[in-house]
Structures are given as C-alpha cells and as structure tokens.
Amino acid sequence: MFSLLNEIISFVKIHFPSEVYEDKISDCKQALIELLTNAVKHSNTDTSSISVVIENHKIELMKLDKGRPFYLEHYTGWPPISWPLSKQYIGEKIKIYNDDFSHLHAVIQNENRIAFELEEFPMESVNLDTNLIEHYGLMILTKISNHFYYVRDSASNTNLFHVTINI
C-alpha cells in the first residue's frame, strides 16, 4: 500500500509541484490513505482500483471496487436502507459520525448516490472519552476535499468513492 501511495503522489507532484501546492499535495496524500484504508478494511473484496484525473485545476481521486456496499450503520428509520435506495429517502440527511468538533452527514442525492457534508463546531471543550467510530475516515475525506460522494451501482455490483480537491 505504501509503494502505491508514493507512486500516485509522485504522479500528482509532476503536475502540481509540491513546493507550490504543498497543502493540496498533503490533502491528496491523506485522501489516498483513507481510500486505500477503506479498500483494505471495508470493501470485503480482493480487488480495488484507484484512479487519478487531473484537469481544470482539480484533482479527482476515485476508488472503485465490487465489494460490500456502503452501509449506514446508525440509520434507525423504517424501512431499513438497502441499495438501490428508495426514492422516499432522496434529500434525507443522515448523521453518520459525530465527535466534539463536528457532525458528518450522508445526504441521499438519488437512488444510487450519497454525498457527504461536514458540520463543524467551535472548540470550547474536549471530551477525552470520545471514541473514533467507524466513519472517521469519511469525516476526514469530507473535510479535506471540495466534493466527496459515494455511488452504488447495483447492476454491476460496484462501489465508487469520488474525492475532488480543487487546486
């Protein structure tokens, strides 16, 4: 995983020199770490692919696999959410992660797509008992990207996580 990460970051640096775009290169590296971690930890498949598209002053990072679909573990509504999503859920905003500083929401955009939004709070006090739950990586991806979403294609049994970082 480390060699793949370095290879992709080297490719990005060719197009955006790190001395000029150091913070954006750092964001790309963090996003890639989270996407690769997701591939290993959650996808439940032997193969995932990472794509990088650089154009129009944007870096798009995509992870595609044919593994287990994204699961909204803490959703308590009825009926339970399954893919493809029911049209009744479109527009619904579901809290999927929270800590002392932020809430991460999944916003259902259509039957196959969820976008992620982060609501951040001023830091007044820190609860040292806060645990980092399962969707912490999604919170990081949402925070460092300009746009982050997930698409489930039930027909082809594929999952796509798509991160855009503006340069």
mmCIF file of C-alpha atoms in Angstrom:
data_model
loop_
_atom_site.group_PDB
_atom_site.id
_atom_site.type_symbol
_atom_site.label_atom_id
_atom_site.label_comp_id
_atom_site.label_asym_id
_atom_site.label_seq_id
_atom_site.Cartn_x
_atom_site.Cartn_y
_atom_site.Cartn_z
ATOM 1 C CA MET A 1 0.000 0.000 0.000
ATOM 2 C CA PHE A 2 2.872 2.370 0.834
ATOM 3 C CA SER A 3 4.511 1.980 -2.596
ATOM 4 C CA LEU A 4 1.186 2.606 -4.382
ATOM 5 C CA LEU A 5 0.608 5.729 -2.283
ATOM 6 C CA ASN A 6 4.074 7.062 -3.126
ATOM 7 C CA GLU A 7 3.650 6.290 -6.834
ATOM 8 C CA ILE A 8 0.351 8.195 -7.029
ATOM 9 C CA ILE A 9 1.679 11.166 -5.050
ATOM 10 C CA SER A 10 4.743 11.310 -7.342
ATOM 11 C CA PHE A 11 2.386 11.432 -10.331
ATOM 12 C CA VAL A 12 0.407 14.297 -8.757
ATOM 13 C CA LYS A 13 3.629 16.206 -7.948
ATOM 14 C CA ILE A 14 4.663 16.094 -11.612
ATOM 15 C CA HIS A 15 1.552 18.092 -12.488
ATOM 16 C CA PHE A 16 1.449 20.263 -9.351
ATOM 17 C CA PRO A 17 4.905 20.847 -7.850
ATOM 18 C CA SER A 18 4.807 20.275 -4.104
ATOM 19 C CA GLU A 19 6.667 23.498 -3.325
ATOM 20 C CA VAL A 20 3.782 25.496 -4.862
ATOM 21 C CA TYR A 21 0.863 23.243 -3.897
ATOM 22 C CA GLU A 22 2.196 21.662 -0.711
ATOM 23 C CA ASP A 23 -1.120 21.832 1.180
ATOM 24 C CA LYS A 24 -3.055 20.320 -1.753
ATOM 25 C CA ILE A 25 -0.495 17.526 -2.168
ATOM 26 C CA SER A 26 -0.869 16.816 1.551
ATOM 27 C CA ASP A 27 -4.675 16.678 1.139
ATOM 28 C CA CYS A 28 -4.282 14.248 -1.777
ATOM 29 C CA LYS A 29 -1.984 12.038 0.257
ATOM 30 C CA GLN A 30 -4.423 11.969 3.186
ATOM 31 C CA ALA A 31 -7.344 11.237 0.837
ATOM 32 C CA LEU A 32 -5.427 8.379 -0.775
ATOM 33 C CA ILE A 33 -4.557 6.927 2.631
ATOM 34 C CA GLU A 34 -8.247 6.937 3.571
ATOM 35 C CA LEU A 35 -9.373 5.467 0.228
ATOM 36 C CA LEU A 36 -6.749 2.712 0.405
ATOM 37 C CA THR A 37 -7.630 2.013 4.046
ATOM 38 C CA ASN A 38 -11.277 1.737 3.022
ATOM 39 C CA ALA A 39 -10.296 -0.746 0.308
ATOM 40 C CA VAL A 40 -8.443 -2.947 2.778
ATOM 41 C CA LYS A 41 -10.708 -2.578 5.796
ATOM 42 C CA HIS A 42 -14.273 -2.333 4.455
ATOM 43 C CA SER A 43 -14.674 -3.422 0.844
ATOM 44 C CA ASN A 44 -14.513 -7.163 1.545
ATOM 45 C CA THR A 45 -13.107 -7.854 -1.904
ATOM 46 C CA ASP A 46 -9.730 -8.863 -3.302
ATOM 47 C CA THR A 47 -9.540 -6.066 -5.876
ATOM 48 C CA SER A 48 -9.990 -2.311 -5.731
ATOM 49 C CA SER A 49 -8.774 0.252 -8.232
ATOM 50 C CA ILE A 50 -7.632 3.819 -7.672
ATOM 51 C CA SER A 51 -7.934 6.379 -10.473
ATOM 52 C CA VAL A 52 -6.474 9.872 -10.608
ATOM 53 C CA VAL A 53 -7.733 12.519 -13.011
ATOM 54 C CA ILE A 54 -6.016 15.898 -13.143
ATOM 55 C CA GLU A 55 -7.718 18.613 -15.181
ATOM 56 C CA ASN A 56 -9.276 22.063 -14.901
ATOM 57 C CA HIS A 57 -7.327 22.826 -11.713
ATOM 58 C CA LYS A 58 -8.840 19.817 -9.948
ATOM 59 C CA ILE A 59 -7.505 16.521 -8.744
ATOM 60 C CA GLU A 60 -10.105 13.771 -8.731
ATOM 61 C CA LEU A 61 -9.349 10.609 -6.781
ATOM 62 C CA MET A 62 -11.631 7.620 -7.232
ATOM 63 C CA LYS A 63 -11.714 4.213 -5.574
ATOM 64 C CA LEU A 64 -13.760 1.544 -7.360
ATOM 65 C CA ASP A 65 -14.481 -1.974 -6.134
ATOM 66 C CA LYS A 66 -17.016 -4.776 -6.424
ATOM 67 C CA GLY A 67 -17.251 -5.370 -2.712
ATOM 68 C CA ARG A 68 -19.737 -4.818 0.043
ATOM 69 C CA PRO A 69 -21.911 -1.707 -0.424
ATOM 70 C CA PHE A 70 -21.658 1.281 1.893
ATOM 71 C CA TYR A 71 -23.807 0.672 4.945
ATOM 72 C CA LEU A 72 -25.437 3.377 7.054
ATOM 73 C CA GLU A 73 -24.926 1.553 10.328
ATOM 74 C CA HIS A 74 -26.650 4.068 12.602
ATOM 75 C CA TYR A 75 -29.729 4.717 10.463
ATOM 76 C CA THR A 76 -32.795 3.935 12.575
ATOM 77 C CA GLY A 77 -35.583 4.777 10.127
ATOM 78 C CA TRP A 78 -38.001 2.315 8.625
ATOM 79 C CA PRO A 79 -37.757 0.573 6.260
ATOM 80 C CA PRO A 80 -34.017 -0.159 6.550
ATOM 81 C CA ILE A 81 -31.837 1.322 3.834
ATOM 82 C CA SER A 82 -30.733 -1.025 1.064
ATOM 83 C CA TRP A 83 -29.307 -0.463 -2.421
ATOM 84 C CA PRO A 84 -30.665 0.861 -4.682
ATOM 85 C CA LEU A 85 -32.145 3.403 -2.262
ATOM 86 C CA SER A 86 -35.870 4.009 -2.198
ATOM 87 C CA LYS A 87 -36.945 7.314 -3.761
ATOM 88 C CA GLN A 88 -38.545 8.241 -0.439
ATOM 89 C CA TYR A 89 -35.063 8.800 1.013
ATOM 90 C CA ILE A 90 -33.923 11.357 -1.597
ATOM 91 C CA GLY A 91 -32.921 14.579 0.132
ATOM 92 C CA GLU A 92 -32.667 12.935 3.548
ATOM 93 C CA LYS A 93 -29.685 13.972 5.680
ATOM 94 C CA ILE A 94 -28.463 11.212 7.990
ATOM 95 C CA LYS A 95 -25.880 11.792 10.727
ATOM 96 C CA ILE A 96 -23.242 9.068 10.374
ATOM 97 C CA TYR A 97 -20.433 10.361 12.592
ATOM 98 C CA ASN A 98 -20.064 12.888 15.365
ATOM 99 C CA ASP A 99 -17.448 13.955 17.840
ATOM 100 C CA ASP A 100 -16.816 17.046 19.955
ATOM 101 C CA PHE A 101 -15.914 19.116 16.894
ATOM 102 C CA SER A 102 -18.163 18.050 14.054
ATOM 103 C CA HIS A 103 -21.064 16.071 12.658
ATOM 104 C CA LEU A 104 -20.724 14.152 9.393
ATOM 105 C CA HIS A 105 -23.909 13.666 7.382
ATOM 106 C CA ALA A 106 -24.752 11.449 4.424
ATOM 107 C CA VAL A 107 -27.099 13.309 2.096
ATOM 108 C CA ILE A 108 -29.047 10.989 -0.180
ATOM 109 C CA GLN A 109 -28.989 12.538 -3.657
ATOM 110 C CA ASN A 110 -30.632 9.771 -5.670
ATOM 111 C CA GLU A 111 -31.235 6.015 -5.604
ATOM 112 C CA ASN A 112 -27.511 5.301 -6.054
ATOM 113 C CA ARG A 113 -25.621 8.307 -4.708
ATOM 114 C CA ILE A 114 -24.772 9.738 -1.300
ATOM 115 C CA ALA A 115 -22.851 12.986 -0.818
ATOM 116 C CA PHE A 116 -21.122 13.809 2.433
ATOM 117 C CA GLU A 117 -21.391 17.089 4.371
ATOM 118 C CA LEU A 118 -19.462 18.174 7.427
ATOM 119 C CA GLU A 119 -20.844 20.496 10.082
ATOM 120 C CA GLU A 120 -18.045 21.820 12.289
ATOM 121 C CA PHE A 121 -18.379 23.421 15.727
ATOM 122 C CA PRO A 122 -16.120 25.800 17.624
ATOM 123 C CA MET A 123 -13.809 24.028 20.011
ATOM 124 C CA GLU A 124 -14.836 25.005 23.532
ATOM 125 C CA SER A 125 -14.052 21.853 25.431
ATOM 126 C CA VAL A 126 -12.823 18.404 24.534
ATOM 127 C CA ASN A 127 -14.368 15.187 25.797
ATOM 128 C CA LEU A 128 -11.389 12.883 26.301
ATOM 129 C CA ASP A 129 -13.719 9.848 26.350
ATOM 130 C CA THR A 130 -14.784 10.373 22.718
ATOM 131 C CA ASN A 131 -14.084 7.281 20.618
ATOM 132 C CA LEU A 132 -13.250 7.430 16.936
ATOM 133 C CA ILE A 133 -16.028 5.374 15.405
ATOM 134 C CA GLU A 134 -16.175 3.563 12.102
ATOM 135 C CA HIS A 135 -16.858 6.538 9.804
ATOM 136 C CA TYR A 136 -13.972 8.730 10.979
ATOM 137 C CA GLY A 137 -12.200 8.243 7.626
ATOM 138 C CA LEU A 138 -15.263 9.584 5.799
ATOM 139 C CA MET A 139 -15.142 12.671 8.006
ATOM 140 C CA ILE A 140 -11.503 13.228 7.061
ATOM 141 C CA LEU A 141 -12.268 12.824 3.344
ATOM 142 C CA THR A 142 -15.177 15.264 3.597
ATOM 143 C CA LYS A 143 -13.073 17.810 5.473
ATOM 144 C CA ILE A 144 -10.075 17.846 3.110
ATOM 145 C CA SER A 145 -12.000 17.679 -0.170
ATOM 146 C CA ASN A 146 -14.072 20.202 -2.051
ATOM 147 C CA HIS A 147 -16.552 17.498 -3.009
ATOM 148 C CA PHE A 148 -16.901 13.910 -1.815
ATOM 149 C CA TYR A 149 -19.543 11.352 -2.714
ATOM 150 C CA TYR A 150 -20.304 7.645 -2.954
ATOM 151 C CA VAL A 151 -22.167 5.847 -5.742
ATOM 152 C CA ARG A 152 -23.501 2.291 -5.610
ATOM 153 C CA ASP A 153 -24.273 0.645 -8.958
ATOM 154 C CA SER A 154 -26.349 -2.409 -8.082
ATOM 155 C CA ALA A 155 -26.464 -3.616 -11.701
ATOM 156 C CA SER A 156 -22.679 -4.014 -11.878
ATOM 157 C CA ASN A 157 -22.250 -4.540 -8.118
ATOM 158 C CA THR A 158 -19.700 -1.683 -7.933
ATOM 159 C CA ASN A 159 -18.925 0.946 -5.329
ATOM 160 C CA LEU A 160 -17.322 4.268 -6.211
ATOM 161 C CA PHE A 161 -15.897 6.755 -3.724
ATOM 162 C CA HIS A 162 -15.104 10.028 -5.513
ATOM 163 C CA VAL A 163 -12.998 12.836 -3.997
ATOM 164 C CA THR A 164 -12.374 16.207 -5.687
ATOM 165 C CA ILE A 165 -9.679 18.589 -4.481
ATOM 166 C CA ASN A 166 -9.544 21.987 -6.165
ATOM 167 C CA ILE A 167 -6.115 23.455 -6.891
#
